[in-house]
């Protein structure tokens, strides 16, 4: 790793869970909702592979670093009220789908999905099974807060089909936990992991964050050693994005306790070296996968995908998102549900699909999306295949992108040939910077605030 390169390219940029990114979505009107639903009805005249995302926004307490869309409450009865509205939305969508469309992927995100009681989780699971075609091959993942999870939660999740789990850990050091207002003894993570494996939920991911107050390379190595002792299939090691202008809760953190840029860089270097030395593959950006695990195999065989939930092994599914703030992507459309709970409830009470923002992709969007996803997932662009598929001359169509890429090539992040653009091992750390060169919206004047790219 080259420290000077990291400092040079550590600018603000999108994470490219989609292209175009969510900042390009526009406020919706009634005619656009009608056009969207007509498109969905026509698309579902034939069976389609389906992916379902359910956003559970509630959390019992506030983590001061968090940028998720959430509602802080200790009233668990709000879960029942929320499920009433999820059921309305599920019914709206299920009516449009072809009866033979299989669900290949389900994800519960948040917030805190395990805010819901076991009984509430069972209700949601039964509703999903009643309205959609769930198969033995469906990948069913749930985000879990070990502080808010008991054995009954795990047994219920297993009973409704959950076979993957992602546990929020962030850091195992007690002082760091106090500084970010998230006290989670490692024993809680250990116990939850044991419950999951006893329930045959064996595909487990841990989320870690570096750059938090009071962290050091020594404390973060201990965090990694702690979670490695539990042998997860995957780890997501995120760089903390301090954006208090967008996330006011982050003002509660003591900035003077945060690592310096050089200290944060050292933690990044440590993460990559320590995890790769312990049998994990650096997938790209912030994801690591155990050698031989499904995510690693997907990277090797070219089937790795990226969506709003991060990296995935499943390609080509229409993603329908349910609940407050959920983002769906089907064919040429993205749309997002209201970010405010009251507005989400109001639209469903009025029989209106809970769509707040929408974007219809034009041909240029679709072309650039395909290239950016190749960069994020396969580290290689087959120029001739792009030209044949889209009927373009690559060098002419992307002349501005190529001009922006030249400094990256000079720095050894990419290699151009007549037929391909290949990302080097060094360049794997700068996928967002490389993708930004193809993002036509980055040159526009619309104000955008993103996290740092490295």
Coordinates of C-alpha atoms in Angstrom, one line a residue:
X1 CA 0.0 0.0 0.0
X2 CA 1.2 3.5 -0.9
X3 CA 0.4 6.1 1.7
X4 CA 0.9 9.0 -0.7
X5 CA -1.5 7.5 -3.2
X6 CA -4.1 7.0 -0.5
X7 CA -3.8 10.6 0.6
X8 CA -3.9 11.8 -3.0
X9 CA -7.1 9.9 -3.9
X10 CA -8.9 10.1 -0.6
X11 CA -11.6 12.5 -1.9
X12 CA -15.4 12.6 -1.5
X13 CA -17.3 10.2 -3.7
X14 CA -20.3 7.8 -4.0
X15 CA -20.2 4.2 -2.7
X16 CA -22.0 3.1 -5.9
X17 CA -24.5 0.8 -4.4
X18 CA -26.4 2.1 -7.4
X19 CA -25.8 4.1 -10.5
X20 CA -27.1 6.8 -10.8
X21 CA -26.8 7.3 -7.1
X22 CA -29.7 8.2 -4.8
X23 CA -28.9 11.9 -4.9
X24 CA -30.2 12.0 -8.5
X25 CA -33.6 10.7 -7.5
X26 CA -36.4 13.3 -8.1
X27 CA -39.6 14.1 -6.1
X28 CA -42.4 12.1 -7.7
X29 CA -45.8 13.2 -9.0
X30 CA -49.0 11.2 -9.5
X31 CA -48.5 10.6 -13.2
X32 CA -45.0 9.3 -12.6
X33 CA -46.3 6.8 -10.1
X34 CA -48.9 5.6 -12.6
X35 CA -46.2 5.2 -15.3
X36 CA -44.1 3.2 -12.8
X37 CA -46.9 0.9 -12.0
X38 CA -47.8 0.4 -15.6
X39 CA -44.2 -0.5 -16.3
X40 CA -44.2 -3.0 -13.4
X41 CA -47.4 -4.7 -14.6
X42 CA -46.0 -5.1 -18.1
X43 CA -42.6 -6.4 -16.7
X44 CA -44.4 -8.9 -14.5
X45 CA -46.4 -10.4 -17.4
X46 CA -43.6 -13.0 -17.3
X47 CA -42.0 -14.6 -14.2
X48 CA -39.0 -12.7 -12.8
X49 CA -36.4 -13.5 -10.1
X50 CA -37.3 -11.4 -7.1
X51 CA -35.3 -9.9 -4.2
X52 CA -37.1 -8.4 -1.2
X53 CA -35.8 -5.9 1.3
X54 CA -37.6 -5.0 4.5
X55 CA -36.5 -1.9 6.4
X56 CA -37.2 -2.0 10.1
X57 CA -36.3 1.5 11.3
X58 CA -36.6 1.2 15.0
X59 CA -33.7 1.2 17.5
X60 CA -33.9 1.2 21.3
X61 CA -31.0 3.6 21.7
X62 CA -29.0 6.0 19.6
X63 CA -25.5 5.1 18.4
X64 CA -23.7 8.5 17.9
X65 CA -21.8 7.5 14.7
X66 CA -24.8 6.1 12.9
X67 CA -26.0 7.4 9.5
X68 CA -28.9 5.0 9.0
X69 CA -32.5 6.0 8.6
X70 CA -33.9 5.2 12.0
X71 CA -36.5 5.9 14.7
X72 CA -35.4 5.8 18.4
X73 CA -38.0 4.4 20.7
X74 CA -38.4 1.9 23.5
X75 CA -42.1 1.2 22.7
X76 CA -42.0 -2.2 21.1
X77 CA -45.8 -1.9 20.3
X78 CA -44.8 0.4 17.5
X79 CA -43.5 -2.7 15.8
X80 CA -47.1 -4.1 15.5
X81 CA -48.3 -0.8 14.0
X82 CA -45.5 -0.7 11.5
X83 CA -46.2 -4.3 10.5
X84 CA -49.8 -3.3 9.7
X85 CA -48.5 -0.9 7.1
X86 CA -45.8 -3.3 5.8
X87 CA -48.7 -5.7 5.1
X88 CA -50.5 -3.0 3.1
X89 CA -47.5 -2.3 1.0
X90 CA -46.7 -6.0 0.6
X91 CA -50.3 -6.6 -0.7
X92 CA -49.9 -3.7 -3.2
X93 CA -46.7 -5.2 -4.6
X94 CA -47.7 -8.9 -4.5
X95 CA -50.8 -8.2 -6.6
X96 CA -48.5 -6.9 -9.5
X97 CA -46.1 -9.9 -9.5
X98 CA -46.4 -12.9 -11.7
X99 CA -47.6 -15.8 -9.6
X100 CA -44.6 -17.9 -10.7
X101 CA -41.9 -15.4 -9.8
X102 CA -39.5 -16.9 -7.3
X103 CA -37.9 -14.9 -4.5
X104 CA -34.1 -15.6 -4.6
X105 CA -33.1 -13.2 -1.8
X106 CA -34.6 -11.6 1.3
X107 CA -32.9 -9.1 3.5
X108 CA -34.1 -7.5 6.8
X109 CA -32.2 -4.2 7.4
X110 CA -32.6 -1.2 9.7
X111 CA -32.5 0.4 12.1
X112 CA -32.6 -2.8 14.1
X113 CA -34.6 -5.8 12.8
X114 CA -34.3 -7.5 16.1
X115 CA -36.1 -4.6 17.7
X116 CA -39.1 -6.7 16.7
X117 CA -40.1 -9.3 19.2
X118 CA -40.0 -13.0 18.2
X119 CA -43.7 -12.9 17.8
X120 CA -43.5 -9.8 15.5
X121 CA -40.8 -11.4 13.5
X122 CA -42.9 -14.6 13.1
X123 CA -45.8 -12.5 11.9
X124 CA -43.6 -10.8 9.3
X125 CA -42.2 -14.1 8.2
X126 CA -45.6 -15.7 7.8
X127 CA -46.8 -12.8 5.8
X128 CA -43.8 -13.0 3.4
X129 CA -44.3 -16.8 2.9
X130 CA -48.0 -16.2 2.3
X131 CA -47.6 -13.6 -0.4
X132 CA -44.4 -14.6 -2.2
X133 CA -42.8 -17.8 -3.6
X134 CA -40.0 -18.6 -1.2
X135 CA -37.9 -21.6 -2.1
X136 CA -35.4 -23.9 -0.4
X137 CA -32.7 -21.9 -2.3
X138 CA -33.8 -18.5 -1.1
X139 CA -31.0 -16.5 0.5
X140 CA -32.5 -15.0 3.6
X141 CA -30.3 -12.6 5.6
X142 CA -31.0 -10.5 8.7
X143 CA -29.0 -7.7 10.3
X144 CA -28.7 -8.3 14.1
X145 CA -27.8 -6.1 17.0
X146 CA -26.4 -8.6 19.6
X147 CA -27.5 -6.3 22.4
X148 CA -31.1 -6.7 21.3
X149 CA -31.2 -10.4 20.4
X150 CA -32.0 -13.5 22.5
X151 CA -32.2 -17.1 21.7
X152 CA -36.0 -16.9 21.0
X153 CA -35.2 -14.3 18.3
X154 CA -32.7 -16.6 16.7
X155 CA -35.0 -19.6 16.8
X156 CA -37.8 -17.6 15.3
X157 CA -35.6 -16.3 12.5
X158 CA -34.5 -19.8 11.7
X159 CA -38.2 -21.0 11.6
X160 CA -39.1 -18.4 9.0
X161 CA -36.2 -19.3 6.8
X162 CA -33.3 -17.1 7.8
X163 CA -30.0 -18.7 6.7
X164 CA -27.6 -15.7 6.9
X165 CA -26.9 -13.1 9.6
X166 CA -24.9 -9.9 9.8
X167 CA -23.9 -8.7 13.3
X168 CA -23.1 -5.1 14.1
X169 CA -19.9 -5.1 16.2
X170 CA -18.1 -1.9 15.2
X171 CA -15.4 -2.2 17.9
X172 CA -14.9 -4.5 20.9
X173 CA -12.9 -2.0 23.0
X174 CA -14.9 -0.7 26.0
X175 CA -13.5 2.8 25.9
X176 CA -14.4 3.1 22.2
X177 CA -17.9 1.7 22.9
X178 CA -18.5 4.4 25.5
X179 CA -17.2 7.1 23.2
X180 CA -19.8 6.1 20.5
X181 CA -22.6 5.4 22.9
X182 CA -22.8 1.7 22.1
X183 CA -21.9 -0.6 25.0
X184 CA -21.7 -4.2 23.6
X185 CA -19.5 -6.6 25.6
X186 CA -17.8 -9.1 23.3
X187 CA -19.6 -11.9 25.2
X188 CA -22.9 -10.7 23.7
X189 CA -21.5 -11.1 20.1
X190 CA -20.0 -14.5 21.0
X191 CA -23.3 -15.7 22.5
X192 CA -25.4 -14.6 19.6
X193 CA -23.0 -16.2 17.1
X194 CA -23.3 -19.5 19.1
X195 CA -27.1 -19.3 19.0
X196 CA -27.1 -18.7 15.3
X197 CA -24.8 -21.7 14.5
X198 CA -26.8 -23.9 16.8
X199 CA -29.9 -22.9 14.7
X200 CA -28.0 -23.8 11.5
X201 CA -27.6 -20.2 10.5
X202 CA -24.0 -20.6 9.6
X203 CA -23.2 -17.8 7.1
X204 CA -22.2 -15.0 9.4
X205 CA -20.8 -11.5 8.7
X206 CA -19.5 -9.0 11.2
X207 CA -19.5 -5.2 10.6
X208 CA -16.6 -3.2 11.9
X209 CA -15.8 0.5 11.7
X210 CA -12.3 2.2 11.9
X211 CA -11.8 5.9 12.5
X212 CA -14.0 6.1 15.6
X213 CA -13.0 8.1 18.7
X214 CA -10.3 6.6 20.9
X215 CA -9.4 3.9 18.4
X216 CA -5.8 3.1 17.7
X217 CA -4.1 0.4 15.6
X218 CA -3.6 -1.7 18.7
X219 CA -7.2 -1.5 19.8
X220 CA -8.4 -2.2 16.3
X221 CA -6.2 -5.2 15.9
X222 CA -7.6 -6.6 19.1
X223 CA -11.1 -6.0 17.7
X224 CA -10.2 -8.0 14.6
X225 CA -8.6 -10.7 16.7
X226 CA -11.7 -10.9 18.8
X227 CA -14.1 -11.4 15.8
X228 CA -11.7 -13.7 13.9
X229 CA -11.9 -16.0 16.9
X230 CA -15.5 -16.6 15.9
X231 CA -14.6 -17.5 12.3
X232 CA -17.1 -15.4 10.3
X233 CA -17.5 -16.0 6.5
X234 CA -17.4 -12.3 5.8
X235 CA -16.3 -9.1 7.4
X236 CA -17.3 -5.6 6.3
X237 CA -14.7 -3.1 7.6
X238 CA -16.0 0.4 7.0
X239 CA -14.3 3.7 7.2
X240 CA -16.1 6.0 9.6
X241 CA -17.6 8.9 7.6
X242 CA -17.9 12.0 9.8
X243 CA -20.5 14.2 8.1
X244 CA -22.2 16.1 11.0
X245 CA -23.7 18.5 8.5
X246 CA -25.8 15.6 7.2
X247 CA -25.9 13.5 10.3
X248 CA -26.4 15.9 13.3
X249 CA -26.2 13.1 15.8
X250 CA -22.5 12.9 15.0
X251 CA -22.0 16.2 16.7
X252 CA -22.2 14.3 20.0
X253 CA -18.9 12.6 19.2
X254 CA -15.7 14.3 20.5
X255 CA -13.8 15.2 17.4
X256 CA -10.6 15.7 19.4
X257 CA -10.6 11.9 20.2
X258 CA -10.8 10.9 16.6
X259 CA -7.8 9.3 14.9
X260 CA -5.7 11.5 12.7
X261 CA -5.7 10.8 8.9
X262 CA -2.3 9.0 9.3
X263 CA -3.7 6.9 12.2
X264 CA -6.8 6.0 10.2
X265 CA -4.6 5.1 7.3
X266 CA -2.6 2.8 9.5
X267 CA -5.8 1.1 10.6
X268 CA -6.8 0.5 7.0
X269 CA -3.4 -0.9 6.2
X270 CA -3.6 -3.1 9.2
X271 CA -7.1 -4.4 8.3
X272 CA -6.0 -5.5 4.8
X273 CA -2.8 -7.1 5.9
X274 CA -4.1 -8.8 9.0
X275 CA -7.3 -10.2 7.4
X276 CA -5.6 -11.4 4.2
X277 CA -2.9 -13.0 6.4
X278 CA -5.7 -14.8 8.2
X279 CA -7.4 -16.5 5.3
X280 CA -9.7 -13.7 3.9
X281 CA -9.8 -12.3 0.5
X282 CA -10.0 -8.5 0.0
X283 CA -13.1 -8.3 -2.2
X284 CA -12.8 -4.6 -2.8
X285 CA -13.8 -1.4 -1.0
X286 CA -14.5 -2.6 2.5
X287 CA -15.5 -6.2 2.2
X288 CA -13.5 -9.3 3.1
X289 CA -14.6 -12.9 2.4
X290 CA -13.1 -16.2 3.7
X291 CA -11.3 -18.2 1.0
X292 CA -13.7 -20.7 -0.3
X293 CA -16.8 -18.9 0.9
X294 CA -19.6 -18.0 -1.6
X295 CA -18.7 -14.4 -1.9
X296 CA -15.1 -15.3 -2.8
X297 CA -16.2 -17.9 -5.3
X298 CA -18.6 -15.3 -6.9
X299 CA -15.6 -12.9 -7.3
X300 CA -13.6 -15.7 -8.9
X301 CA -16.3 -16.8 -11.4
X302 CA -17.5 -13.3 -12.3
X303 CA -21.0 -13.5 -10.7
X304 CA -20.3 -10.9 -7.9
X305 CA -23.0 -8.2 -7.7
X306 CA -23.5 -5.0 -5.9
X307 CA -26.8 -3.4 -4.7
X308 CA -28.2 -1.3 -2.0
X309 CA -27.3 -3.9 0.6
X310 CA -23.6 -4.2 -0.5
X311 CA -22.0 -7.1 -2.3
X312 CA -24.1 -10.1 -3.2
X313 CA -23.7 -13.4 -5.0
X314 CA -27.0 -13.3 -6.7
X315 CA -27.5 -11.5 -10.0
X316 CA -30.4 -10.2 -12.1
X317 CA -33.2 -10.0 -9.5
X318 CA -35.8 -7.3 -9.4
X319 CA -35.4 -5.6 -6.0
X320 CA -38.6 -4.5 -4.2
X321 CA -38.0 -2.6 -0.9
X322 CA -40.6 -2.3 1.8
X323 CA -40.9 0.1 4.6
X324 CA -39.8 3.6 5.4
X325 CA -36.9 4.9 3.2
X326 CA -36.6 1.6 1.2
X327 CA -35.1 1.9 -2.3
X328 CA -36.3 -0.5 -5.0
X329 CA -34.7 -1.1 -8.4
X330 CA -36.6 -2.9 -11.1
X331 CA -35.5 -2.8 -14.8
X332 CA -35.0 0.8 -15.8
X333 CA -36.4 2.3 -12.6
X334 CA -35.3 3.2 -9.1
X335 CA -37.7 4.5 -6.5
X336 CA -37.5 5.4 -2.9
X337 CA -40.2 5.3 -0.1
X338 CA -40.7 8.3 2.2
X339 CA -38.0 8.8 4.7
X340 CA -40.5 10.1 7.3
X341 CA -42.7 7.5 9.0
X342 CA -45.7 9.7 9.1
X343 CA -45.6 10.3 5.4
X344 CA -45.1 6.5 4.7
X345 CA -48.2 5.8 6.8
X346 CA -50.2 8.6 5.2
X347 CA -49.7 7.5 1.7
X348 CA -50.7 3.9 2.5
X349 CA -53.8 5.1 4.4
X350 CA -54.8 6.9 1.3
X351 CA -54.3 3.9 -0.9
X352 CA -51.3 5.5 -2.6
X353 CA -48.1 3.5 -3.3
X354 CA -45.5 4.8 -0.8
X355 CA -43.2 6.3 -3.4
X356 CA -41.4 9.6 -2.6
X357 CA -38.7 9.8 -5.2
X358 CA -38.1 8.1 -8.6
X359 CA -35.6 7.9 -11.4
X360 CA -36.1 6.4 -14.8
X361 CA -32.7 5.4 -16.3
X362 CA -32.0 6.5 -19.9
X363 CA -29.8 4.6 -22.2
X364 CA -26.6 6.5 -21.1
X365 CA -27.4 5.7 -17.5
X366 CA -27.8 2.1 -18.2
X367 CA -24.5 1.9 -20.2
X368 CA -22.6 3.7 -17.4
X369 CA -24.3 1.6 -14.8
X370 CA -23.1 -1.6 -16.5
X371 CA -19.5 -0.3 -16.6
X372 CA -19.5 0.9 -13.0
X373 CA -20.8 -2.4 -11.8
X374 CA -18.0 -4.1 -13.7
X375 CA -15.5 -1.9 -12.0
X376 CA -17.0 -2.5 -8.5
X377 CA -17.5 -6.3 -8.9
X378 CA -15.1 -7.7 -11.5
X379 CA -12.2 -5.2 -11.6
X380 CA -12.1 -5.5 -15.4
X381 CA -13.9 -3.9 -18.4
X382 CA -14.0 -5.8 -21.6
X383 CA -14.0 -2.9 -24.0
X384 CA -14.9 -4.9 -27.1
X385 CA -17.8 -6.6 -25.4
X386 CA -19.1 -3.2 -24.4
X387 CA -18.8 -1.9 -27.9
X388 CA -20.6 -4.9 -29.4
X389 CA -23.4 -4.8 -26.8
X390 CA -24.1 -1.1 -26.9
X391 CA -23.1 -0.2 -30.5
X392 CA -20.6 2.4 -29.5
X393 CA -16.9 3.3 -30.1
X394 CA -15.6 3.2 -26.6
X395 CA -12.8 5.7 -27.0
X396 CA -15.1 8.3 -28.6
X397 CA -18.1 7.8 -26.2
X398 CA -16.0 7.9 -23.1
X399 CA -13.3 10.3 -24.2
X400 CA -13.8 12.5 -21.1
X401 CA -13.7 9.4 -18.8
X402 CA -10.5 8.2 -20.5
X403 CA -8.9 11.7 -19.9
X404 CA -9.8 11.5 -16.2
X405 CA -8.4 8.0 -16.0
X406 CA -5.0 8.8 -17.3
X407 CA -3.5 10.1 -14.0
X408 CA -4.8 6.9 -12.3
X409 CA -3.1 4.8 -15.0
X410 CA 0.1 6.7 -14.5
X411 CA -0.1 5.9 -10.8
X412 CA -0.5 2.2 -11.5
X413 CA -4.2 1.9 -10.4
X414 CA -5.4 0.7 -13.8
X415 CA -3.9 -0.8 -17.0
X416 CA -5.3 0.0 -20.4
X417 CA -5.0 -2.3 -23.4
X418 CA -6.7 -2.2 -26.8
X419 CA -9.4 -4.5 -25.5
X420 CA -9.7 -4.0 -21.8
X421 CA -9.3 -1.8 -18.8
X422 CA -8.0 -3.8 -15.9
X423 CA -7.8 -2.7 -12.3
X424 CA -4.5 -3.6 -10.6
X425 CA -4.1 -5.0 -7.1
X426 CA -3.1 -1.4 -6.0
X427 CA -6.2 -0.1 -7.7
X428 CA -8.5 -2.4 -5.8
X429 CA -8.4 0.1 -3.0
X430 CA -9.6 2.9 -5.2
X431 CA -12.6 1.4 -6.9
X432 CA -14.8 4.4 -6.1
X433 CA -12.3 6.8 -7.6
X434 CA -12.1 4.7 -10.8
X435 CA -15.9 4.5 -11.1
X436 CA -16.2 8.2 -10.6
X437 CA -14.4 8.8 -13.9
X438 CA -17.4 7.3 -15.7
X439 CA -20.0 9.1 -13.6
X440 CA -21.4 11.9 -15.7
X441 CA -23.3 13.4 -12.8
X442 CA -20.1 14.1 -10.9
X443 CA -19.3 17.0 -13.2
X444 CA -22.7 18.7 -12.7
X445 CA -23.3 21.6 -10.3
X446 CA -25.9 19.9 -8.2
X447 CA -24.6 20.0 -4.6
X448 CA -23.6 16.5 -3.4
X449 CA -22.1 15.4 -0.1
X450 CA -20.4 12.0 0.0
X451 CA -18.0 10.1 2.4
X452 CA -14.3 9.9 1.6
X453 CA -13.5 7.2 -1.0
X454 CA -10.8 5.4 1.0

